[in-house]
Every structure is written in C-alpha cells, then in structure tokens.
Amino acid sequence: MTSPDSDHSHLTRRDNLLTLQSHVLAEQAKIPGATGTFSWILSALSLSAKVISSKIRRARINDVLGSLGSENVQGETQQKLDVIANETLLRCLGSREGVSVVGSEENDDPIFLERGRDSGGYAVLFDPLDGSSNIDCAGGVGTIFSILRHDPSSSDVGETLQPGHRQVAAGYVLYGSSTVFVLTSGNGVHMFVLDPTIGAFLRVAENLQMPRKNKVYSCNEGNRLTFPDGYQRYLSWAQENGYSSRYVGAMVADVHRTLLQGGVFLYPPTKKAPDGKLRLMYEANPMAMILEQAGGRAFAGKQRLLDVIPSKLHQRTSVVMGSADEVDAVLSHL
Ligand code: P6P
C-alpha cells in the first residue's frame, strides 16, 4: 500500500486535467511548420465564449435582457445580448493576425480586416447568439462558428462562399446549465466544459462518436402542416413507431442533445421559410461538420449539406441532421 505522499500516479494518469488551450497547442504541435495563427483564432473564440457566458449568467442582474428594438439583417428583433455577443466576437477576433475576414449573422456584409499578405488567411463566420429568443426565459442559447481558409489579399465576398466540406474547423458554445465548448478541426469532435472557478475550459470528452440510432426527433411541429409531404409522412411513421419528441427551439441546444444522445434534428422547408429557416454558412455547415465527424449525417433535402454550393453569406437552408440511421429514416420518406 503506497502512502499518499509517495503515490504520484496522478501525475501520469491519461485523464489529467487538459484545458482547451493545451488541447489546441497539442493539436498544433502535430502539424509540421504550424505558425500558431490558427491556434490564436481558437484562443479568441475561447475568450469570447468566457466573456459572453459571464454576461449571460448575470443577464437579469445586469439588465441586459430584452430587445434593443432594432432589427438585424434577418429582419429579426435584436436582443441586447445579441449585440453584446456580436461585439465581443468582433473585438476578440479582430485583434488576431490570422483573421482576414469575419462574417456574422448580425452584420449585413462580411468585415474585411486590413492584413499584410503574409498574415491572415482565415475567414471566421458565426452566429453570435443562436436561439436568442430563449434568453429572457433562461433557455439554452449558443454561439456557432465556422472557420475557412481565406486569401488575405482578397476582399471578394465570393472567397468566403465555400461549400461546408472546405471548413478547416467548426464548433459551438452552449450557454446552458453549464457552458460547453464543442470543437472539431477535422480530427474528431472534442468537448470542453467551462470551470468558472478557474476560468478555463476543461476537456471532458475527445473523439466523440454519436449513437447510430435513438428514437427521438426534434422539430417545430407547429409548422407540421406546411412541411412538404415527405416530412409529414416521416413524422406519422415516427409517432407510429414509438419515437419521442424533444425541441428546445435553439439549434445549439437541440443539436448538442442529438450529438450526445442520438436522434435527429430537422428544420424542413415551411410555408413561411420555403428554403428553410437556418443559415447555411454559420449554422448548418458547422453543425454538419461536427455531426459527420462524430459519425452522424447531415442533409439539405436529399443533398449532403456539406456539398451545398453557397451563393449568399446569409443563405438559408432546410436541415436534417443527426444519427446516421435516424437521418436515413427521414430521407427514406422524402
Ligand atoms: P422556430 C433560433 O431563432 C433559430 O435560428 C435556431 O436556433 C432554432 O433551431 C430555430 O431558429 C427555431 O425556429 O421557428 O422553431 O422558432
């Protein structure tokens, strides 16, 4: 029996405390000639997440709830926290050499940052606070981001309009009962939880693989009668086969549950949103990359989401994404 002061096994245990920062640096070390530019961008996203999380946790106290009365490019009423989250991300990313251009749900056009030709090289697109209508009732909200390569000498918005399979990284932050940072850079999906007592994101899971099936579907059934027939046939089939329904109304919360527990999240075309409601570039594509990396599937109608060729930054799309077998069950009815 070793005495506590001679037992140093905790120093070599595989599940040692690993922060998001040390995970990113370890990933960087695997890439010959890596300059650290990409790591700095992830560091800016981590810092933004901590700042936004602190604002959300004190929302009612700081009276940052409620709307500004203004509208964003989507014609949606902007919540105070939408603007705060957006400005936080723009400030944190704008100071990073690696960022050539940022695109936000809250800004009509991409913002091109003056960078020398030998710096920059990435476009960061994001929804700063997804599901913000849940804020006032303390529901789940999140930040979703997508990172693409971008020629620093180009200020052509077309440069950012790349299909989702060109993403170099994607992730989201869920500000829920805990603050969770989920990230993929093409080598698996890794999950971190913010420990507010030390202000660090600690890794709680690596190389996440989602269940192939789970009898749960997630969609806004209030729109059911305006879904195309195939989706309505799927919902009838699911209800006849013992499926449960779970729907938060914030994509980050619904997709995070689907990632961890399995099931399928769908936002079909509706009468009000015939092309779908969700944004391709900074909601659907990053989530599709994450779910595919975790063994899931993601489609826009019958097309693989990551193959959709975008034509506009704020382009909308329908989505069916989740466990491979559950996505196939939806597609088989379309
Ligand atoms: P509905 C939030 O406004 C959002 O963009 C996504 O986060 C969410 O999945 C969807 O819209 C909810 O839309 O029509 O069900 O309220």
CSV table of C-alpha atoms and ligand atoms in Angstrom, one decimal:
chain,number,residue,atom,x,y,z
A,1,MET,CA,0.0,0.0,0.0
A,2,THR,CA,1.7,3.2,-1.1
A,3,SER,CA,1.3,6.2,1.2
A,4,PRO,CA,-0.3,9.3,-0.4
A,5,ASP,CA,2.9,11.3,-0.4
A,6,SER,CA,4.7,8.6,-2.4
A,7,ASP,CA,1.8,7.9,-4.9
A,8,HIS,CA,2.5,10.1,-8.0
A,9,SER,CA,0.2,8.2,-10.3
A,10,HIS,CA,-2.0,11.3,-10.6
A,11,LEU,CA,0.9,12.9,-12.5
A,12,THR,CA,0.9,10.3,-15.2
A,13,ARG,CA,-2.8,9.4,-15.5
A,14,ARG,CA,-4.2,9.8,-19.0
A,15,ASP,CA,-7.2,11.7,-17.9
A,16,ASN,CA,-5.1,14.5,-16.5
A,17,LEU,CA,-6.6,18.0,-16.4
A,18,LEU,CA,-6.5,19.1,-20.0
A,19,THR,CA,-7.7,22.6,-21.0
A,20,LEU,CA,-8.9,23.8,-24.4
A,21,GLN,CA,-5.7,25.8,-24.7
A,22,SER,CA,-3.5,22.9,-24.1
A,23,HIS,CA,-5.6,20.7,-26.4
A,24,VAL,CA,-5.2,23.3,-29.2
A,25,LEU,CA,-1.5,23.6,-28.7
A,26,ALA,CA,-1.1,19.8,-28.7
A,27,GLU,CA,-3.0,19.7,-32.0
A,28,GLN,CA,-0.8,22.4,-33.4
A,29,ALA,CA,2.3,20.5,-32.4
A,30,LYS,CA,1.2,17.7,-34.7
A,31,ILE,CA,1.3,20.0,-37.7
A,32,PRO,CA,4.8,20.5,-39.2
A,33,GLY,CA,5.5,24.1,-39.8
A,34,ALA,CA,2.4,25.3,-38.0
A,35,THR,CA,2.7,29.0,-37.2
A,36,GLY,CA,0.2,29.2,-34.3
A,37,THR,CA,-2.1,31.5,-36.3
A,38,PHE,CA,-5.0,29.0,-36.2
A,39,SER,CA,-4.5,28.4,-32.5
A,40,TRP,CA,-4.7,32.1,-31.9
A,41,ILE,CA,-8.1,32.2,-33.6
A,42,LEU,CA,-9.4,29.4,-31.4
A,43,SER,CA,-8.0,31.2,-28.4
A,44,ALA,CA,-10.0,34.3,-29.4
A,45,LEU,CA,-13.2,32.2,-29.7
A,46,SER,CA,-12.5,30.7,-26.2
A,47,LEU,CA,-12.0,34.2,-24.7
A,48,SER,CA,-15.2,35.4,-26.4
A,49,ALA,CA,-17.1,32.4,-25.0
A,50,LYS,CA,-16.0,33.2,-21.5
A,51,VAL,CA,-17.0,36.8,-21.8
A,52,ILE,CA,-20.4,36.0,-23.4
A,53,SER,CA,-21.0,33.3,-20.8
A,54,SER,CA,-20.4,35.8,-17.9
A,55,LYS,CA,-22.8,38.3,-19.5
A,56,ILE,CA,-25.5,35.6,-19.9
A,57,ARG,CA,-25.1,34.3,-16.4
A,58,ARG,CA,-25.7,37.8,-15.0
A,59,ALA,CA,-28.2,38.9,-17.6
A,60,ARG,CA,-31.2,39.7,-15.4
A,61,ILE,CA,-28.9,41.3,-12.8
A,62,ASN,CA,-27.1,43.5,-15.3
A,63,ASP,CA,-30.4,44.2,-17.1
A,64,VAL,CA,-29.1,43.1,-20.5
A,65,LEU,CA,-32.2,41.2,-21.2
A,66,GLY,CA,-34.9,42.3,-23.6
A,67,SER,CA,-34.7,43.7,-27.0
A,68,LEU,CA,-33.0,46.8,-28.4
A,69,GLY,CA,-36.0,47.5,-30.6
A,70,SER,CA,-33.7,47.3,-33.6
A,71,GLU,CA,-33.6,44.5,-36.3
A,72,ASN,CA,-30.7,42.6,-37.7
A,73,VAL,CA,-30.1,41.7,-41.3
A,74,GLN,CA,-32.5,38.8,-41.0
A,75,GLY,CA,-35.3,41.2,-40.0
A,76,GLU,CA,-35.3,39.7,-36.5
A,77,THR,CA,-35.6,41.8,-33.4
A,78,GLN,CA,-32.1,42.1,-31.9
A,79,GLN,CA,-31.8,41.2,-28.2
A,80,LYS,CA,-29.3,43.3,-26.2
A,81,LEU,CA,-27.2,40.2,-25.6
A,82,ASP,CA,-27.2,39.5,-29.4
A,83,VAL,CA,-25.4,42.8,-29.9
A,84,ILE,CA,-23.1,42.3,-26.9
A,85,ALA,CA,-22.1,38.8,-28.1
A,86,ASN,CA,-21.5,40.1,-31.6
A,87,GLU,CA,-19.3,42.9,-30.5
A,88,THR,CA,-17.4,40.6,-28.2
A,89,LEU,CA,-16.6,38.3,-31.0
A,90,LEU,CA,-15.7,41.1,-33.4
A,91,ARG,CA,-13.3,42.6,-30.9
A,92,CYS,CA,-11.6,39.4,-29.9
A,93,LEU,CA,-11.2,38.1,-33.5
A,94,GLY,CA,-10.4,41.5,-35.0
A,95,SER,CA,-7.2,41.6,-32.9
A,96,ARG,CA,-5.9,38.3,-34.2
A,97,GLU,CA,-3.4,38.3,-37.1
A,98,GLY,CA,-4.8,35.2,-38.6
A,99,VAL,CA,-8.2,36.5,-39.3
A,100,SER,CA,-8.7,38.1,-42.8
A,101,VAL,CA,-12.5,38.4,-42.7
A,102,VAL,CA,-15.3,37.9,-40.3
A,103,GLY,CA,-19.0,37.3,-41.2
A,104,SER,CA,-21.7,37.5,-38.6
A,105,GLU,CA,-25.5,36.9,-38.6
A,106,GLU,CA,-25.8,40.4,-37.1
A,107,ASN,CA,-23.9,42.2,-39.9
A,108,ASP,CA,-25.2,42.7,-43.4
A,109,ASP,CA,-21.8,42.2,-45.0
A,110,PRO,CA,-18.5,40.5,-44.2
A,111,ILE,CA,-15.9,42.7,-42.5
A,112,PHE,CA,-12.5,42.5,-44.2
A,113,LEU,CA,-9.6,43.2,-41.9
A,114,GLU,CA,-6.5,45.0,-43.2
A,115,ARG,CA,-3.8,42.4,-43.0
A,116,GLY,CA,-0.4,42.1,-44.7
A,117,ARG,CA,-0.2,39.5,-47.4
A,118,ASP,CA,2.0,37.3,-45.2
A,119,SER,CA,-0.6,37.2,-42.4
A,120,GLY,CA,-4.3,36.5,-42.2
A,121,GLY,CA,-5.5,33.5,-44.1
A,122,TYR,CA,-8.8,32.6,-42.4
A,123,ALA,CA,-12.4,33.6,-42.6
A,124,VAL,CA,-14.4,33.2,-39.4
A,125,LEU,CA,-18.2,33.1,-39.8
A,126,PHE,CA,-20.5,33.0,-36.8
A,127,ASP,CA,-24.0,33.3,-35.3
A,128,PRO,CA,-23.0,35.2,-32.1
A,129,LEU,CA,-26.0,34.2,-30.1
A,130,ASP,CA,-28.2,31.5,-31.6
A,131,GLY,CA,-31.6,31.0,-30.1
A,132,SER,CA,-31.6,34.4,-28.5
A,133,SER,CA,-35.4,34.4,-28.2
A,134,ASN,CA,-34.8,31.9,-25.3
A,135,ILE,CA,-32.7,34.4,-23.4
A,136,ASP,CA,-35.5,36.1,-21.4
A,137,CYS,CA,-36.6,32.8,-20.0
A,138,ALA,CA,-33.1,31.5,-19.3
A,139,GLY,CA,-33.4,28.9,-22.0
A,140,GLY,CA,-30.4,27.4,-23.8
A,141,VAL,CA,-28.6,29.7,-26.2
A,142,GLY,CA,-25.3,29.4,-28.1
A,143,THR,CA,-22.6,30.7,-30.3
A,144,ILE,CA,-21.9,28.8,-33.6
A,145,PHE,CA,-18.7,29.3,-35.6
A,146,SER,CA,-17.2,28.1,-38.9
A,147,ILE,CA,-13.6,28.6,-40.0
A,148,LEU,CA,-12.5,28.6,-43.6
A,149,ARG,CA,-9.2,29.4,-45.4
A,150,HIS,CA,-9.2,32.9,-47.0
A,151,ASP,CA,-6.7,34.7,-49.2
A,152,PRO,CA,-5.7,37.7,-47.1
A,153,SER,CA,-5.2,39.8,-50.3
A,154,SER,CA,-8.8,39.2,-51.4
A,155,SER,CA,-11.7,41.4,-50.3
A,156,ASP,CA,-14.0,39.4,-52.6
A,157,VAL,CA,-17.0,38.2,-50.6
A,158,GLY,CA,-17.2,35.3,-53.1
A,159,GLU,CA,-14.0,34.0,-51.4
A,160,THR,CA,-15.9,33.2,-48.3
A,161,LEU,CA,-18.8,31.4,-50.1
A,162,GLN,CA,-17.2,28.0,-49.9
A,163,PRO,CA,-19.1,24.7,-49.5
A,164,GLY,CA,-19.1,23.3,-46.0
A,165,HIS,CA,-16.6,20.5,-46.8
A,166,ARG,CA,-14.0,23.2,-47.1
A,167,GLN,CA,-14.3,24.2,-43.5
A,168,VAL,CA,-11.0,23.8,-41.6
A,169,ALA,CA,-12.8,23.9,-38.2
A,170,ALA,CA,-16.2,24.3,-36.7
A,171,GLY,CA,-17.7,24.4,-33.3
A,172,TYR,CA,-20.3,25.9,-30.9
A,173,VAL,CA,-20.6,27.1,-27.4
A,174,LEU,CA,-23.8,26.1,-25.5
A,175,TYR,CA,-24.6,28.5,-22.6
A,176,GLY,CA,-26.9,26.1,-20.8
A,177,SER,CA,-26.8,24.6,-17.3
A,178,SER,CA,-23.1,24.6,-17.9
A,179,THR,CA,-21.0,26.4,-20.6
A,180,VAL,CA,-19.9,23.7,-23.1
A,181,PHE,CA,-17.4,24.3,-26.0
A,182,VAL,CA,-17.6,21.7,-28.8
A,183,LEU,CA,-14.9,21.8,-31.5
A,184,THR,CA,-13.7,19.9,-34.5
A,185,SER,CA,-10.8,20.7,-36.7
A,186,GLY,CA,-11.3,17.6,-38.8
A,187,ASN,CA,-9.7,15.1,-36.4
A,188,GLY,CA,-12.7,14.2,-34.3
A,189,VAL,CA,-15.1,16.1,-32.0
A,190,HIS,CA,-13.9,17.2,-28.6
A,191,MET,CA,-15.9,18.7,-25.8
A,192,PHE,CA,-14.9,21.1,-23.1
A,193,VAL,CA,-16.8,22.5,-20.1
A,194,LEU,CA,-16.1,25.9,-18.5
A,195,ASP,CA,-15.0,25.6,-14.9
A,196,PRO,CA,-16.0,29.1,-13.7
A,197,THR,CA,-13.9,28.7,-10.5
A,198,ILE,CA,-10.7,28.8,-12.6
A,199,GLY,CA,-11.9,30.4,-15.8
A,200,ALA,CA,-10.7,27.5,-18.0
A,201,PHE,CA,-12.5,25.2,-20.4
A,202,LEU,CA,-11.6,21.6,-19.3
A,203,ARG,CA,-11.7,18.7,-21.7
A,204,VAL,CA,-14.4,16.2,-20.7
A,205,ALA,CA,-14.6,14.1,-23.9
A,206,GLU,CA,-12.5,13.6,-27.0
A,207,ASN,CA,-13.3,11.9,-30.3
A,208,LEU,CA,-17.0,11.8,-29.6
A,209,GLN,CA,-19.0,9.3,-31.6
A,210,MET,CA,-22.8,9.7,-31.6
A,211,PRO,CA,-25.2,6.8,-31.2
A,212,ARG,CA,-26.2,5.4,-34.6
A,213,LYS,CA,-29.9,5.4,-33.5
A,214,ASN,CA,-32.2,6.8,-30.9
A,215,LYS,CA,-36.0,7.1,-31.2
A,216,VAL,CA,-36.0,10.9,-30.7
A,217,TYR,CA,-36.9,13.5,-33.4
A,218,SER,CA,-36.5,17.3,-32.8
A,219,CYS,CA,-38.5,19.7,-34.9
A,220,ASN,CA,-41.1,22.5,-34.5
A,221,GLU,CA,-44.3,20.6,-35.1
A,222,GLY,CA,-46.3,23.8,-35.0
A,223,ASN,CA,-45.2,24.0,-38.7
A,224,ARG,CA,-46.0,20.4,-39.5
A,225,LEU,CA,-49.0,21.1,-41.8
A,226,THR,CA,-46.8,23.3,-44.0
A,227,PHE,CA,-43.9,20.7,-44.3
A,228,PRO,CA,-43.6,19.1,-47.6
A,229,ASP,CA,-45.5,15.7,-47.7
A,230,GLY,CA,-42.4,13.5,-47.2
A,231,TYR,CA,-41.6,15.2,-43.8
A,232,GLN,CA,-45.2,14.8,-42.7
A,233,ARG,CA,-45.1,11.1,-43.7
A,234,TYR,CA,-41.9,10.7,-41.6
A,235,LEU,CA,-43.5,12.3,-38.5
A,236,SER,CA,-46.5,10.0,-38.8
A,237,TRP,CA,-44.2,7.0,-39.2
A,238,ALA,CA,-42.1,8.1,-36.2
A,239,GLN,CA,-45.1,8.5,-34.0
A,240,GLU,CA,-46.4,5.1,-35.1
A,241,ASN,CA,-43.1,3.6,-34.1
A,242,GLY,CA,-42.7,4.9,-30.6
A,243,TYR,CA,-40.5,8.0,-31.2
A,244,SER,CA,-40.3,10.8,-28.6
A,245,SER,CA,-40.1,14.5,-29.5
A,246,ARG,CA,-37.7,16.9,-27.9
A,247,TYR,CA,-37.4,20.5,-29.0
A,248,VAL,CA,-35.8,23.5,-27.3
A,249,GLY,CA,-36.1,26.0,-30.1
A,250,ALA,CA,-32.4,26.8,-30.1
A,251,MET,CA,-30.4,24.9,-32.6
A,252,VAL,CA,-27.3,24.7,-30.4
A,253,ALA,CA,-29.2,23.1,-27.6
A,254,ASP,CA,-31.2,20.7,-29.9
A,255,VAL,CA,-28.1,19.6,-31.8
A,256,HIS,CA,-25.9,19.2,-28.7
A,257,ARG,CA,-28.5,16.8,-27.2
A,258,THR,CA,-28.6,15.0,-30.5
A,259,LEU,CA,-24.8,14.7,-30.6
A,260,LEU,CA,-24.7,13.2,-27.1
A,261,GLN,CA,-27.8,11.1,-27.0
A,262,GLY,CA,-28.5,10.4,-30.7
A,263,GLY,CA,-31.7,11.1,-32.7
A,264,VAL,CA,-32.5,13.5,-35.5
A,265,PHE,CA,-32.9,17.3,-35.7
A,266,LEU,CA,-34.9,18.6,-38.6
A,267,TYR,CA,-36.0,22.0,-39.8
A,268,PRO,CA,-37.8,21.3,-43.1
A,269,PRO,CA,-39.0,23.9,-45.6
A,270,THR,CA,-42.2,25.6,-44.4
A,271,LYS,CA,-44.7,28.0,-46.0
A,272,LYS,CA,-43.0,30.9,-44.1
A,273,ALA,CA,-39.5,29.7,-44.9
A,274,PRO,CA,-39.7,27.8,-48.2
A,275,ASP,CA,-35.9,27.5,-48.4
A,276,GLY,CA,-35.7,26.5,-44.7
A,277,LYS,CA,-35.0,28.9,-41.8
A,278,LEU,CA,-31.5,28.0,-40.7
A,279,ARG,CA,-28.4,29.8,-42.1
A,280,LEU,CA,-26.2,27.6,-44.3
A,281,MET,CA,-22.8,29.2,-43.7
A,282,TYR,CA,-22.7,29.7,-39.9
A,283,GLU,CA,-25.4,27.4,-38.5
A,284,ALA,CA,-26.0,24.4,-40.7
A,285,ASN,CA,-22.5,23.9,-42.1
A,286,PRO,CA,-20.6,24.0,-38.8
A,287,MET,CA,-23.1,21.6,-37.2
A,288,ALA,CA,-23.0,19.3,-40.2
A,289,MET,CA,-19.2,19.1,-39.9
A,290,ILE,CA,-19.4,18.3,-36.2
A,291,LEU,CA,-22.0,15.6,-36.6
A,292,GLU,CA,-20.3,14.0,-39.6
A,293,GLN,CA,-17.0,13.9,-37.6
A,294,ALA,CA,-19.0,12.2,-34.8
A,295,GLY,CA,-20.3,9.5,-37.2
A,296,GLY,CA,-23.6,11.2,-38.0
A,297,ARG,CA,-25.1,12.6,-41.2
A,298,ALA,CA,-26.4,16.0,-42.3
A,299,PHE,CA,-28.6,16.8,-45.4
A,300,ALA,CA,-30.4,19.6,-47.0
A,301,GLY,CA,-33.3,17.8,-48.6
A,302,LYS,CA,-31.6,14.9,-50.4
A,303,GLN,CA,-28.3,16.6,-50.8
A,304,ARG,CA,-25.4,16.3,-48.3
A,305,LEU,CA,-25.3,19.6,-46.5
A,306,LEU,CA,-21.5,20.0,-46.8
A,307,ASP,CA,-21.7,19.8,-50.6
A,308,VAL,CA,-24.2,22.6,-51.0
A,309,ILE,CA,-22.6,25.4,-53.0
A,310,PRO,CA,-23.5,28.7,-51.3
A,311,SER,CA,-24.5,31.8,-53.3
A,312,LYS,CA,-25.0,34.3,-50.4
A,313,LEU,CA,-23.5,34.8,-46.9
A,314,HIS,CA,-26.9,34.7,-45.2
A,315,GLN,CA,-28.3,31.9,-47.4
A,316,ARG,CA,-30.9,29.8,-45.6
A,317,THR,CA,-31.4,26.0,-45.9
A,318,SER,CA,-33.5,23.2,-44.6
A,319,VAL,CA,-31.7,20.7,-42.4
A,320,VAL,CA,-32.0,17.0,-41.4
A,321,MET,CA,-29.1,16.1,-39.2
A,322,GLY,CA,-28.2,13.6,-36.5
A,323,SER,CA,-27.6,9.8,-36.1
A,324,ALA,CA,-26.9,8.0,-39.3
A,325,ASP,CA,-29.8,5.6,-39.1
A,326,GLU,CA,-32.2,8.3,-37.9
A,327,VAL,CA,-31.3,10.6,-40.8
A,328,ASP,CA,-31.7,7.7,-43.2
A,329,ALA,CA,-35.2,7.1,-41.8
A,330,VAL,CA,-36.2,10.7,-42.6
A,331,LEU,CA,-34.6,10.5,-46.1
A,332,SER,CA,-36.5,7.3,-46.8
A,333,HIS,CA,-39.8,9.2,-46.6
A,334,LEU,CA,-38.8,12.2,-48.7
B,1,P6P,P1,-38.6,28.1,-34.7
B,1,P6P,C1,-33.4,30.4,-33.4
B,1,P6P,O1,-34.1,31.5,-33.7
B,1,P6P,C2,-33.1,29.5,-34.6
B,1,P6P,O2,-32.4,30.3,-35.6
B,1,P6P,C3,-32.5,28.2,-34.3
B,1,P6P,O3,-31.6,28.3,-33.2
B,1,P6P,C4,-33.6,27.3,-34.0
B,1,P6P,O4,-33.3,25.9,-34.3
B,1,P6P,C5,-34.7,27.8,-34.9
B,1,P6P,O5,-34.4,29.2,-35.2
B,1,P6P,C6,-36.0,27.8,-34.2
B,1,P6P,O6,-37.0,28.2,-35.1
B,1,P6P,O7,-39.3,28.5,-36.0
B,1,P6P,O8,-38.9,26.7,-34.3
B,1,P6P,O9,-38.8,29.1,-33.5
